[in-house]
Coordinates of N, CA and C in Angstrom, one line a residue:
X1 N 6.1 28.3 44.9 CA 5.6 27.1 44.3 C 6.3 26.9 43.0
X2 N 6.7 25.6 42.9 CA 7.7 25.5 41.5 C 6.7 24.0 41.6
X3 N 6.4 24.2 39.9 CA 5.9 22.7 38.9 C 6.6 22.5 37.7
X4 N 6.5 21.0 37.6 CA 7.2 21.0 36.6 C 6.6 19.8 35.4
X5 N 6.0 20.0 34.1 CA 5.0 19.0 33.6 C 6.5 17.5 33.4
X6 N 5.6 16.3 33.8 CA 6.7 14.6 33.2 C 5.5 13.8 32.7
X7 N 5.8 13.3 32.4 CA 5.2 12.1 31.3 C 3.8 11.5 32.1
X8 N 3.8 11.6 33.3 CA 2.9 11.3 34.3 C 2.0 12.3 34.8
X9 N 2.1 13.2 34.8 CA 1.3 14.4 35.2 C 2.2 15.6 35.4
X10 N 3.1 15.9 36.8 CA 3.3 17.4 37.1 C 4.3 16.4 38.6
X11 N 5.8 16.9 38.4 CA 6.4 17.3 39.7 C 6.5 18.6 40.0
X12 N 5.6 19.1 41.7 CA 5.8 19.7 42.1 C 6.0 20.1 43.4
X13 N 7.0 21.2 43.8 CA 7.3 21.5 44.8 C 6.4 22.8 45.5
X14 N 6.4 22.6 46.8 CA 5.9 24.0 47.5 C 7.0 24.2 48.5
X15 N 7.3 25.8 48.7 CA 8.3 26.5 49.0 C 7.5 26.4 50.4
X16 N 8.9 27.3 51.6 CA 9.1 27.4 53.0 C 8.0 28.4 53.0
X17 N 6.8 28.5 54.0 CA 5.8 29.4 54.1 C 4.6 28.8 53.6
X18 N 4.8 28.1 52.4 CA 3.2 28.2 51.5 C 2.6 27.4 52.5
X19 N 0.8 27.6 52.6 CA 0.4 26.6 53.1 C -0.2 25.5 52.2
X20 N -0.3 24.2 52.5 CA -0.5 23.2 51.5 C -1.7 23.0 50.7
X21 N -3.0 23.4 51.4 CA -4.1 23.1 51.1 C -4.1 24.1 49.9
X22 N -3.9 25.2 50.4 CA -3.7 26.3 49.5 C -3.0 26.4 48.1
X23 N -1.5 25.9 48.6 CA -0.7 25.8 47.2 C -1.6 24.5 46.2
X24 N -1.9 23.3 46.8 CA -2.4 22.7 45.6 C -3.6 23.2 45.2
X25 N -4.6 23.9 45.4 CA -5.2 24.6 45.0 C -5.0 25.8 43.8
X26 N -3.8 26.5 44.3 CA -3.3 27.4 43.3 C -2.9 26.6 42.3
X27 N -2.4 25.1 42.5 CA -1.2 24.7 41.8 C -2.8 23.8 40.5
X28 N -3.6 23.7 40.9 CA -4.8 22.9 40.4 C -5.6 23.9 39.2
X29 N -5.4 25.4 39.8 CA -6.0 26.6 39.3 C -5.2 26.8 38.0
X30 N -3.8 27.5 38.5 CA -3.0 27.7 37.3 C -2.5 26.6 35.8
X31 N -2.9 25.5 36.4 CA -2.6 24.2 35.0 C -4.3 23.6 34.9
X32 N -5.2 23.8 35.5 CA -6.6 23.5 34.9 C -6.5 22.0 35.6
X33 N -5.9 21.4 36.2 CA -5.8 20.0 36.7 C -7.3 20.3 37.1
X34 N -8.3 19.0 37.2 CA -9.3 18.9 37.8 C -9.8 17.0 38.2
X35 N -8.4 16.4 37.8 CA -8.2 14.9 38.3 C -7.0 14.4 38.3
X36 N -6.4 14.4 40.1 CA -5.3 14.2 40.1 C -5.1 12.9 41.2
X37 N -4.0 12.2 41.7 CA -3.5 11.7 43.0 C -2.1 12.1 43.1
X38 N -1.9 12.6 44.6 CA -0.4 12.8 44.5 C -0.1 12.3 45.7
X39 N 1.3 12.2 45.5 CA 2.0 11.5 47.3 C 3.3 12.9 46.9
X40 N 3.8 12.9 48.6 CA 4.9 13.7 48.7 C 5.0 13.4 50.1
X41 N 6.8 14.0 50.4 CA 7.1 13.8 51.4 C 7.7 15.4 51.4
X42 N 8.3 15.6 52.8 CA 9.3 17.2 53.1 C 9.4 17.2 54.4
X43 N 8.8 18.5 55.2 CA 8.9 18.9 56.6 C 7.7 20.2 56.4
X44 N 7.2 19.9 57.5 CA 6.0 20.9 57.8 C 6.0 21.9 59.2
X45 N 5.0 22.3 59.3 CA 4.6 23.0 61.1 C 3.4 23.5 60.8
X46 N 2.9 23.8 62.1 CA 1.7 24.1 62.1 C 0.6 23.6 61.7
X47 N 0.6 22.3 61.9 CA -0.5 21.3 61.2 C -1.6 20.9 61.9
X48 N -2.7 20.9 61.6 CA -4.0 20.7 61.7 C -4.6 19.7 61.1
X49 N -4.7 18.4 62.2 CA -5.4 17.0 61.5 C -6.9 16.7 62.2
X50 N -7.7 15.8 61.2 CA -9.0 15.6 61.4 C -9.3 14.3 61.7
X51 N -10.0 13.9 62.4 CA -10.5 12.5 62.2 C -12.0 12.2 61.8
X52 N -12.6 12.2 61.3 CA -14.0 12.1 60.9 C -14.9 10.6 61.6
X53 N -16.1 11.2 62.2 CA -16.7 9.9 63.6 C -17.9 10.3 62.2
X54 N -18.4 8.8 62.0 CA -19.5 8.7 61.5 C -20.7 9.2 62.4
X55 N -20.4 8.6 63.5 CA -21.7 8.9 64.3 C -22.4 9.9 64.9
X56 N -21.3 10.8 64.8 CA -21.4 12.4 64.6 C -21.6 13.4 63.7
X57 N -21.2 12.8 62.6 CA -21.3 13.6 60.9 C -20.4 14.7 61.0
X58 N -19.5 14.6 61.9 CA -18.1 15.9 62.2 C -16.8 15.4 62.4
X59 N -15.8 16.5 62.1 CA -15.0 16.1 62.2 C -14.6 16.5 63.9
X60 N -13.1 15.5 64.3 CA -12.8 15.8 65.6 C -11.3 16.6 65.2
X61 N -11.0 18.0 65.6 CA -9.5 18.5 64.9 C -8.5 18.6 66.1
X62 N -6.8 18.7 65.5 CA -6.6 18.8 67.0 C -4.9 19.7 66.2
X63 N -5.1 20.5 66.7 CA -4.0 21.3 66.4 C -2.4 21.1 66.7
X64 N -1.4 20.7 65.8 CA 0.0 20.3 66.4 C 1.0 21.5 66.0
X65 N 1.4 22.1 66.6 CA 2.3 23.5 67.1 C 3.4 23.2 67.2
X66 N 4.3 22.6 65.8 CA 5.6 22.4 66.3 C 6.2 21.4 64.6
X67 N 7.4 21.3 64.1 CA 8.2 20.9 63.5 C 7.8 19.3 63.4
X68 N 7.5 19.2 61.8 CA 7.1 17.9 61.8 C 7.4 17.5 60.3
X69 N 8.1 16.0 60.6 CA 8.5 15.5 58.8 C 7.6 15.0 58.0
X70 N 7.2 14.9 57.1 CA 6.1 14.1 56.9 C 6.2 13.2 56.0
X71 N 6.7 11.8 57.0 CA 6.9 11.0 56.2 C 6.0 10.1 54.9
X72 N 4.6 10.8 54.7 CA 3.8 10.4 53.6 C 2.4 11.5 53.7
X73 N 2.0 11.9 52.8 CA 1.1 12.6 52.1 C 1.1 12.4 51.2
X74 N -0.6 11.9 50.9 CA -1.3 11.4 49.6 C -2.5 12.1 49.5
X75 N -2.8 12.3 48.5 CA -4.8 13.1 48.1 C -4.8 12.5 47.1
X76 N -5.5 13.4 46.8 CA -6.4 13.4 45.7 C -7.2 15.3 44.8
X77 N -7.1 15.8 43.7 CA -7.9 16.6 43.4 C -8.9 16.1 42.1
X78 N -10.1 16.9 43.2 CA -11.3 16.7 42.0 C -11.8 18.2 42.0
X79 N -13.3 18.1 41.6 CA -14.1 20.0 41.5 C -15.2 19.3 42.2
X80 N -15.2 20.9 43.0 CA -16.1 21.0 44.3 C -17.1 22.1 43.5
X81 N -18.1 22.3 43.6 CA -18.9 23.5 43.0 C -18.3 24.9 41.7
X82 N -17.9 23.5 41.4 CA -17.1 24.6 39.9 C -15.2 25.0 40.4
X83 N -14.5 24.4 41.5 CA -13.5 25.0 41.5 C -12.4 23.3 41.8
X84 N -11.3 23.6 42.2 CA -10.8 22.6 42.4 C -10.8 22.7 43.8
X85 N -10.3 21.1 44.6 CA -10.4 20.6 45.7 C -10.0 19.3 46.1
X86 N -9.0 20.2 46.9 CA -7.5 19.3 47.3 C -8.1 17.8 48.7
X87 N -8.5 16.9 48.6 CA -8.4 15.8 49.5 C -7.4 15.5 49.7
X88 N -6.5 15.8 51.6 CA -5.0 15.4 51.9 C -5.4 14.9 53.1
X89 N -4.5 13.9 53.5 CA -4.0 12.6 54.5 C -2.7 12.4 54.4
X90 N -2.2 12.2 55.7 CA -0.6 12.5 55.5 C -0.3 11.6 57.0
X91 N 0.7 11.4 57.1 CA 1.5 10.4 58.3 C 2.8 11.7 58.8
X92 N 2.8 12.3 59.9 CA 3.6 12.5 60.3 C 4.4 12.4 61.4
X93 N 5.8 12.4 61.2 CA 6.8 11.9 62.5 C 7.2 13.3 63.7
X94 N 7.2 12.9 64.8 CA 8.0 13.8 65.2 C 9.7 13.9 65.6
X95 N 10.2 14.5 66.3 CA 11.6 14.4 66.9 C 12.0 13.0 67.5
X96 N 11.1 12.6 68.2 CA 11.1 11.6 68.6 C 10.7 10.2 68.6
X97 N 10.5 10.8 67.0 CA 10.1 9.1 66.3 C 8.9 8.9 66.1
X98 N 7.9 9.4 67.3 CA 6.3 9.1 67.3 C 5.7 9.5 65.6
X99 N 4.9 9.1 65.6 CA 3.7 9.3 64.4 C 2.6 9.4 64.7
X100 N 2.2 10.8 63.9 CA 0.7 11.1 63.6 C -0.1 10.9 62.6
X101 N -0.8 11.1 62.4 CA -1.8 11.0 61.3 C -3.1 11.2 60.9
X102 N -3.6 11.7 60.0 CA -5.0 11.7 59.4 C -5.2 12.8 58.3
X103 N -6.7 13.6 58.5 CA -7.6 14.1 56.9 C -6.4 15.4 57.7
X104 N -5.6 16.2 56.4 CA -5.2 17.4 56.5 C -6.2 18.6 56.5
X105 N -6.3 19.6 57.3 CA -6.8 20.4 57.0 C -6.6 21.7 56.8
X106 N -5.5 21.5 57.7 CA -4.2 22.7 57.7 C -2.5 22.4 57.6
X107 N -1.7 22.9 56.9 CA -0.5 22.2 57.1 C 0.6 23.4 56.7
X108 N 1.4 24.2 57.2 CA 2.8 25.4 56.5 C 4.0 24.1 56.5
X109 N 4.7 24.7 54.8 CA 5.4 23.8 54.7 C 7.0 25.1 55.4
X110 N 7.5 23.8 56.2 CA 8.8 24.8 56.9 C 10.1 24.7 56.2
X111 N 10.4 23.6 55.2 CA 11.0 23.4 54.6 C 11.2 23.2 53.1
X112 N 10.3 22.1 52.8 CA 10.1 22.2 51.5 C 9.0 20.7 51.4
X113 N 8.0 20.9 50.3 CA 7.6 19.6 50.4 C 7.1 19.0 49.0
X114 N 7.5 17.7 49.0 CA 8.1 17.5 47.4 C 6.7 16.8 47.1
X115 N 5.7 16.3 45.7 CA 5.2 16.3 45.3 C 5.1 15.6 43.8
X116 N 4.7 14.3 43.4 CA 4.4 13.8 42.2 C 3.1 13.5 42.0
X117 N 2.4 14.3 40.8 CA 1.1 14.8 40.9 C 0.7 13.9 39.6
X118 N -0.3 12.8 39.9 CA -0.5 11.9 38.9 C -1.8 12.6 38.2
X119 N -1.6 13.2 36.8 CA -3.2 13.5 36.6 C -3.9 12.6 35.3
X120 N -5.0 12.9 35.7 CA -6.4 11.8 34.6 C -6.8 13.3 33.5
X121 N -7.3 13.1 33.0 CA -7.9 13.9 31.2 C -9.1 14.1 31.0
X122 N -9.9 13.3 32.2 CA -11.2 13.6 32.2 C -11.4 14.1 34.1
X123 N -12.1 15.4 34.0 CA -12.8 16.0 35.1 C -13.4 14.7 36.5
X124 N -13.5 14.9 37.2 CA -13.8 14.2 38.3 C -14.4 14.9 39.5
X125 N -15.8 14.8 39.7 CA -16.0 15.5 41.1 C -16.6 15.1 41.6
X126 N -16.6 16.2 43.2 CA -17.2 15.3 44.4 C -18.9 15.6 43.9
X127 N -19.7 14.6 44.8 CA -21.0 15.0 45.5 C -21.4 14.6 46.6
X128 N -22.2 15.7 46.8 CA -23.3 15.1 48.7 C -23.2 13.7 48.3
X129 N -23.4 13.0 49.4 CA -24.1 11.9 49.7 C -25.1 11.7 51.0
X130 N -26.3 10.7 51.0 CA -26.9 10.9 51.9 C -26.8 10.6 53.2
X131 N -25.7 10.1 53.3 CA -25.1 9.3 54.8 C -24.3 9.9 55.6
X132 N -23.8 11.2 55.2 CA -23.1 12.0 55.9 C -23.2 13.2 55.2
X133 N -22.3 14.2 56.0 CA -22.7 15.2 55.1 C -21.1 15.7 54.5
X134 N -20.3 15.1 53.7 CA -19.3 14.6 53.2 C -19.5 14.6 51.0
X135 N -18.8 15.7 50.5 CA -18.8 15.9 49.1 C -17.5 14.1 48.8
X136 N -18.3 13.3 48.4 CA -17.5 12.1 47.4 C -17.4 12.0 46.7
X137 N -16.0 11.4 45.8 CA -16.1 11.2 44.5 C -17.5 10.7 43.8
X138 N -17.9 11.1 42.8 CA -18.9 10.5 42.0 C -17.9 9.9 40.6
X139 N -17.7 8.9 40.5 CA -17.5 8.2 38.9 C -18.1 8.3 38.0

């Protein structure tokens, strides 16, 4: 994992291996970030997307086993019970053009995956709400 502070928050990169949810977490830890949005693009594998059914209060996951670009990944970091906590959603293509998408929950980056990390000065975190059982931003 390589960061680097710009005028806007933090460009950062995560290396071949890291997993994502993970590195922005470490990456949230080691600079104290605790309110951010970022978009990136690179190449992934091993990704694990969610869909969330209201009427269920669960998510639905479905595991994809195989080389994938990703042409958009966006979150968000706030603090979850005193730590940080990466919100990712991402659009990915495959070989053959198709596109996937949804909540990340797993993702190894195979290549490299680039990262412009917008952050805020004031702390931001989630909480329960009563309609699901889902930590939300509170303002």
């Amino acid at each position: 994992m390589q960061y680097r502070e710009a005028p806007f928050g933090y460009f950062l990169v995560l290396d071949r291996g890291d997993e994502v949810l993970e590195g922005l977490t470490r990456f949230a830890t080691d600079t104290g970030v605790r309110a951010a949005s970022f978009t990136g693009i690179g190449a992934i594998e091993n990704l694990t997307l969610g869909f969330y059914e209201l009427a269920t209060v669960s998510y639905l996951r479905k595991n994809f086993d195989e080389e994938l670009e990703v042409a958009s990944l966006i979150g968000n970091l706030a603090e979850v019970d005193g730590g940080p906590f990466p919100h990712v959603h991402g659009m990915f293509t495959r070989r053959d053009f198709t596109a996937i998408g949804g909540h990340v929950f797993e993702a190894t980056v195979s290549i490299t995956l680039e990262l412009g990390v917008l952050t805020a000065p004031e702390l931001i975190r989630r909480q329960p709400v009563d309609f699901c059982n889902l930590k939300l931003m509170d303002l």
